[in-house]
Coordinates of C-alpha atoms in Angstrom, one line a residue:
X1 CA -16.6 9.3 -21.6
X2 CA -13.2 8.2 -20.4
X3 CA -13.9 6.7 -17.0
X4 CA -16.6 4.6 -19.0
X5 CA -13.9 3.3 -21.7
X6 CA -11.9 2.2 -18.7
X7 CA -14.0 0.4 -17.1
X8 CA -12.5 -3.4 -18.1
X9 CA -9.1 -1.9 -16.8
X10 CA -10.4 -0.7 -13.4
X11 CA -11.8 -4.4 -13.2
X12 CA -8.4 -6.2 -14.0
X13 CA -6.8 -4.2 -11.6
X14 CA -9.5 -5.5 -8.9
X15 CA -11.5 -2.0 -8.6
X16 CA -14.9 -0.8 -9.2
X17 CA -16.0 2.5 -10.5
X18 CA -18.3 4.8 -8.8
X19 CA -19.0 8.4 -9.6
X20 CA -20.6 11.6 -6.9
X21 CA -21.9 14.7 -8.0
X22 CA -23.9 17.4 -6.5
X23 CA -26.5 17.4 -9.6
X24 CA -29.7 15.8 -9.1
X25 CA -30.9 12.5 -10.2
X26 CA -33.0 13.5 -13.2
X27 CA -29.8 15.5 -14.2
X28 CA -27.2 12.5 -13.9
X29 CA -30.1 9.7 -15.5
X30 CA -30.1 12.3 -18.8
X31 CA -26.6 12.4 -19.1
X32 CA -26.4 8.5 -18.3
X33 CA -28.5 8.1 -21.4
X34 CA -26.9 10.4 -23.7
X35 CA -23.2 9.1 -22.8
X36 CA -24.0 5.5 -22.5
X37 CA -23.0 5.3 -19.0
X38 CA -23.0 2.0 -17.2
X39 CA -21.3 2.6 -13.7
X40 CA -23.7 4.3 -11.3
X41 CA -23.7 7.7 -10.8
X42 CA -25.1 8.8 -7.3
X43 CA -26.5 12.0 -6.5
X44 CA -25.1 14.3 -3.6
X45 CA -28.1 17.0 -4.0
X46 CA -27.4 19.6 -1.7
X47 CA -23.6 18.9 -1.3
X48 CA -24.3 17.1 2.4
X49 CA -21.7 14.1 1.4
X50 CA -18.7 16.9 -0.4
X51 CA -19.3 19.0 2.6
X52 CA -18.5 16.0 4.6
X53 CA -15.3 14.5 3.4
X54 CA -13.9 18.1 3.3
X55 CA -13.8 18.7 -0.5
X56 CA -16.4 21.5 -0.8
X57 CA -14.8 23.8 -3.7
X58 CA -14.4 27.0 -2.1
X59 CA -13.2 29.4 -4.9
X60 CA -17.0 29.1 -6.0
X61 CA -19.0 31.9 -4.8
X62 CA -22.4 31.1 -2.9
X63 CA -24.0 33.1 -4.8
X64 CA -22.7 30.7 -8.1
X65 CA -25.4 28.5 -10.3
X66 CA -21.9 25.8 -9.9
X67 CA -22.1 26.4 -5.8
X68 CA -22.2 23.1 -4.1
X69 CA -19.6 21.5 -6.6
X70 CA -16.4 19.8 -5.5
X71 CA -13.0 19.9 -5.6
X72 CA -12.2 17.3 -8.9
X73 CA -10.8 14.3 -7.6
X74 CA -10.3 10.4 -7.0
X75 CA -10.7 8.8 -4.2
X76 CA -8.5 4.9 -4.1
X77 CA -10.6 2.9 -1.6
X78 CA -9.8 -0.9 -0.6
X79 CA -12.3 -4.1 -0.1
X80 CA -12.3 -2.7 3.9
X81 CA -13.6 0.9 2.8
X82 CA -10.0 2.5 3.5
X83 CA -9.0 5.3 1.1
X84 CA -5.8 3.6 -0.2
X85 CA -4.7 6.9 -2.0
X86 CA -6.5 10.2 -3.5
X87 CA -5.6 12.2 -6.9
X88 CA -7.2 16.2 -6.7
X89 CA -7.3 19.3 -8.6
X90 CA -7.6 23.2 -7.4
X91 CA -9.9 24.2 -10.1
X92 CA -13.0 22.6 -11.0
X93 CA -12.6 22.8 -15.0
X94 CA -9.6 20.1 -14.1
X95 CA -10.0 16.7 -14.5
X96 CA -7.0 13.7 -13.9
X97 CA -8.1 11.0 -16.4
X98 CA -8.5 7.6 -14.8
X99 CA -5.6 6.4 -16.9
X100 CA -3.0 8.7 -16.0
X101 CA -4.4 7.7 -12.1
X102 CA -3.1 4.1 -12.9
X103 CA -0.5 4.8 -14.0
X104 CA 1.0 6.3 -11.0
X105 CA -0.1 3.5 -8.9
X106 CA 2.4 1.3 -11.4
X107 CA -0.3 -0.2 -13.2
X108 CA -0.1 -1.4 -16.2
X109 CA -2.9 0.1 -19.0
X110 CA -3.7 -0.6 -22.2
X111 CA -2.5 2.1 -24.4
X112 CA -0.5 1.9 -28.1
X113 CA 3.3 1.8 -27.5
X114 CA 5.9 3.0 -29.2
X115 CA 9.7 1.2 -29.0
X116 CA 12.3 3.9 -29.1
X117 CA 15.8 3.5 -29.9
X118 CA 17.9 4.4 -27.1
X119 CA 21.8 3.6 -26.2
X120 CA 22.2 1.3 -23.5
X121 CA 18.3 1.3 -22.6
X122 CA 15.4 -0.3 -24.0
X123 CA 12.7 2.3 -24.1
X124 CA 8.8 2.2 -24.7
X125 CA 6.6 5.3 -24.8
X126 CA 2.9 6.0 -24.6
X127 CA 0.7 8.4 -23.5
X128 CA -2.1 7.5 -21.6
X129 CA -5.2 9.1 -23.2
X130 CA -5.9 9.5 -27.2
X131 CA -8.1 12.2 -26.3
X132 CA -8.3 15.4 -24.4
X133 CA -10.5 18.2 -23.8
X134 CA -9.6 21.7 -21.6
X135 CA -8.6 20.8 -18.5
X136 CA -7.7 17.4 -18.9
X137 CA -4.8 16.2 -17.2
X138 CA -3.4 13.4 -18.8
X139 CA 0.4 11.7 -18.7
X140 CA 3.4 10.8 -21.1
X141 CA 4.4 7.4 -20.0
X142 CA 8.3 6.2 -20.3
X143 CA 9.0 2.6 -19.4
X144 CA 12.8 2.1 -18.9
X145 CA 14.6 -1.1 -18.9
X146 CA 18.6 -0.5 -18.6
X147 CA 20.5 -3.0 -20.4
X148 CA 22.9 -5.7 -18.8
X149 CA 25.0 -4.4 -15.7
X150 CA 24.2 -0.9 -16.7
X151 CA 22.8 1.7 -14.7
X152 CA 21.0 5.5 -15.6
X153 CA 21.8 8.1 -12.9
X154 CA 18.9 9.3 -10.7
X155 CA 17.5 13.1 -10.8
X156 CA 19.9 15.5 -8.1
X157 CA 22.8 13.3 -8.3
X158 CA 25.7 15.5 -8.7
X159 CA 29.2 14.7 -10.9
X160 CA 27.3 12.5 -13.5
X161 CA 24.7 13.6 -16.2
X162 CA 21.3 12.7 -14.2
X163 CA 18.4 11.6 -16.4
X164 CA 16.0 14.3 -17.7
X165 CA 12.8 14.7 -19.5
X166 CA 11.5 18.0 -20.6
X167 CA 9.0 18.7 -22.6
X168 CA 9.1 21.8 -25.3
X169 CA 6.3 24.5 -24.4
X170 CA 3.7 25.8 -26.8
X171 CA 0.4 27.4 -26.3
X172 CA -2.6 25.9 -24.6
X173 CA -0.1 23.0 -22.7
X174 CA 0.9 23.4 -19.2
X175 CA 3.8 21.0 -18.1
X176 CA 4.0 20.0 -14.8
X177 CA 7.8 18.4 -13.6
X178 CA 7.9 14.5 -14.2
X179 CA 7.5 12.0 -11.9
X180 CA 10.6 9.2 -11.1
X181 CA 10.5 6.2 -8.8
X182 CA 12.7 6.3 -5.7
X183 CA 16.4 5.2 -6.8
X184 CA 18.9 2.4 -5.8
X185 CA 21.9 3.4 -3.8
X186 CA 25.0 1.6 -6.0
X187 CA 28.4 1.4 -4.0
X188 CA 31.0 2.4 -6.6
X189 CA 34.0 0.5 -4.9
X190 CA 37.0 2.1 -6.9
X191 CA 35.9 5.4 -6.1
X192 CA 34.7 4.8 -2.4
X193 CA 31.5 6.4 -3.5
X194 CA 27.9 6.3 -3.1
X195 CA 25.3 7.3 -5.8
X196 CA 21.3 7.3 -6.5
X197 CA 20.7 4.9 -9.8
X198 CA 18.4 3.1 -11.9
X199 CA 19.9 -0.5 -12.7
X200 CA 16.2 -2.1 -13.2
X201 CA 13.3 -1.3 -15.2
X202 CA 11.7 1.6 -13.9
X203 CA 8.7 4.3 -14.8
X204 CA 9.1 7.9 -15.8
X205 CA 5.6 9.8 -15.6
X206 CA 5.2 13.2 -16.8
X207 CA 1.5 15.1 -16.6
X208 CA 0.2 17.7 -18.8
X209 CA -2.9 19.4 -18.8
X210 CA -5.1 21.0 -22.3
X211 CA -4.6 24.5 -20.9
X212 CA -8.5 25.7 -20.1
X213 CA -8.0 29.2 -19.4
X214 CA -9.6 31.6 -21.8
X215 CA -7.0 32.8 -23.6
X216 CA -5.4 29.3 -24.7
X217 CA -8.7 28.7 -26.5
X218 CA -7.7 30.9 -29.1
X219 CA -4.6 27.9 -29.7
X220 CA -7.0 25.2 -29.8
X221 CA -9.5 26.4 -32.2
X222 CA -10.6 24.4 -35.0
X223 CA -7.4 21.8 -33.6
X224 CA -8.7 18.1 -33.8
X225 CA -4.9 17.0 -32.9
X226 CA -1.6 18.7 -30.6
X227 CA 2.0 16.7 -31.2
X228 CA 3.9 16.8 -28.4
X229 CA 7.9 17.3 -28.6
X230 CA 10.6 16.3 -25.5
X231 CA 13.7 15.4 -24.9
X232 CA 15.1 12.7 -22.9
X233 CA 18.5 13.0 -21.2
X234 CA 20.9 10.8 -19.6
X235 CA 24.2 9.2 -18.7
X236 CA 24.5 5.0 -19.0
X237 CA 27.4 3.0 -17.1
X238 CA 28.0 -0.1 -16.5
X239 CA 30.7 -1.5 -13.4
X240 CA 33.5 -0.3 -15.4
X241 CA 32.6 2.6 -17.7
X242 CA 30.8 5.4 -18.0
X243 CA 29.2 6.0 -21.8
X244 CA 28.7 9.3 -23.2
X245 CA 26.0 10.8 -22.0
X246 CA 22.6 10.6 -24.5
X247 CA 19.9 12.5 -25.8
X248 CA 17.1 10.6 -27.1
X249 CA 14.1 13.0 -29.1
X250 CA 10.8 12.0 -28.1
X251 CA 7.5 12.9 -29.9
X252 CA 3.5 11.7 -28.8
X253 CA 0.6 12.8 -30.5
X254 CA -3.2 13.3 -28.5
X255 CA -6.7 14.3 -29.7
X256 CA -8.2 17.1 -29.0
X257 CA -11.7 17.6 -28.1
X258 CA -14.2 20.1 -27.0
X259 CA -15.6 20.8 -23.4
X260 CA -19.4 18.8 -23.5
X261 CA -21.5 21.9 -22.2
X262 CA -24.3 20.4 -22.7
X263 CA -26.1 19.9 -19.7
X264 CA -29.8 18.6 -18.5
X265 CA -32.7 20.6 -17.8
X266 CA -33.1 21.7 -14.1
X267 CA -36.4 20.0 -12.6

């Protein structure tokens, strides 16, 4: 299970790991044992605690075996018992991986990097899981440092080449926009103008999710492995010139996985 093969980065980062479902206890002690699960795993029989903190998942019918189940999320909570921040999905066969959570809090995780070569950046690439089952949502990771007095241009500036990712499409992966850090505003004095850069090391996050809809199964069959193509785009300067803008192909490879449907006897 991925949350328990995380659990000595959770600690580093100063958090514990606790996990709430609305199955019952002899239900969550099986699958405990079969998984190897350490962290607790406390029972919300009868939903009273989802119902509570508002996360009931209402696109299940009442009439549903899975009634009772909640939205698919994380909740960040501090030392005081204050939600610090909270990651959730629409559909219950979703599930953010506690890595790519991290990562989007700046931590940093331990994953295999790759150095890519890059003009005018140094730039190491990772993604955060090496495996994924349907409806797994999991993140490409790009750290960016810019070179010496040189700066990248921030997404929606206007006149310069504004860095890009995008991913290519194929079956069974959805590709959600990538995430970028808030920019620097740098004065360009010759020009009187003011623009939206990157001039220190910064993060680029972009999520993806194994497609679980029915019909993307038929892409995944008999697939142990998906490689993943994209594109990264951008234009470097430094206080006196502007470079030729770049475009720098990217590839990252995950596992692939089936669903575990295998599930406890009722009491």
């Amino acid at each position: 299970m991925e949350l328990q093969g995380r659990l000595e980065t959770l600690k580093r980062e100063g958090l514990g790991l606790v996990a709430i479902s609305y199955d019952p206890v002899p239900v969550l002690a099986e699958f405990a044992a079969r998984r190897s699960i350490t962290f607790p795993l406390l029972s919300d029989s009868g939903s009273a605690i989802i119902k509570q903190y508002g996360i009931l998942n209402t696109t299940v019918a009442a009439a549903s075996p899975q009634y009772g189940i909640p939205f698919p999320g994380t909740f960040i909570v501090d030392a005081r018992g204050v939600v610090t921040s909270r990651h959730f999905e629409t559909a219950y066969q979703e599930r953010d991986t506690i890595t790519s959570v991290l990562v989007k809090l700046g931590a940093r995780v331990d994953v295999p990097g790759a150095k890519v070569s890059a003009p005018h950046l140094t730039l190491t690439t990772s993604v955060t899981d090496l495996v994924a089952a349907p409806g797994t949502h999991f993140s490409l990771v790009m750290d960016v440092v810019p070179g010496p007095r040189v700066h990248v241009y921030a997404p929606g500036v206007t006149g310069y080449l504004p860095i890009e990712l995008t991913v290519q499409p194929q079956p069974a992966l959805v590709v959600r926009a990538p995430q970028f850090p808030k920019a620097e505003d740098y004065f360009f004095k010759p020009l009187n103008e003011h623009v939206a850069v990157y001039n220190k090391p910064f993060r680029i996050v972009q999520d993806l999710e194994i497609d679980p809809a029915p019909q993307a199964a038929a892409a995944l069959n008999d697939r142990t492995e998906m490689a993943i193509a994209g594109t990264l785009r951008y234009q470097a300067c430094d206080d006196k010139v502007c470079f030729m803008p770049q475009s720098v192909p990217l590839t990252w490879t995950i596992g692939l996985r089936p669903l575990d449907r295998e599930r406890a006897k009722q009491p």
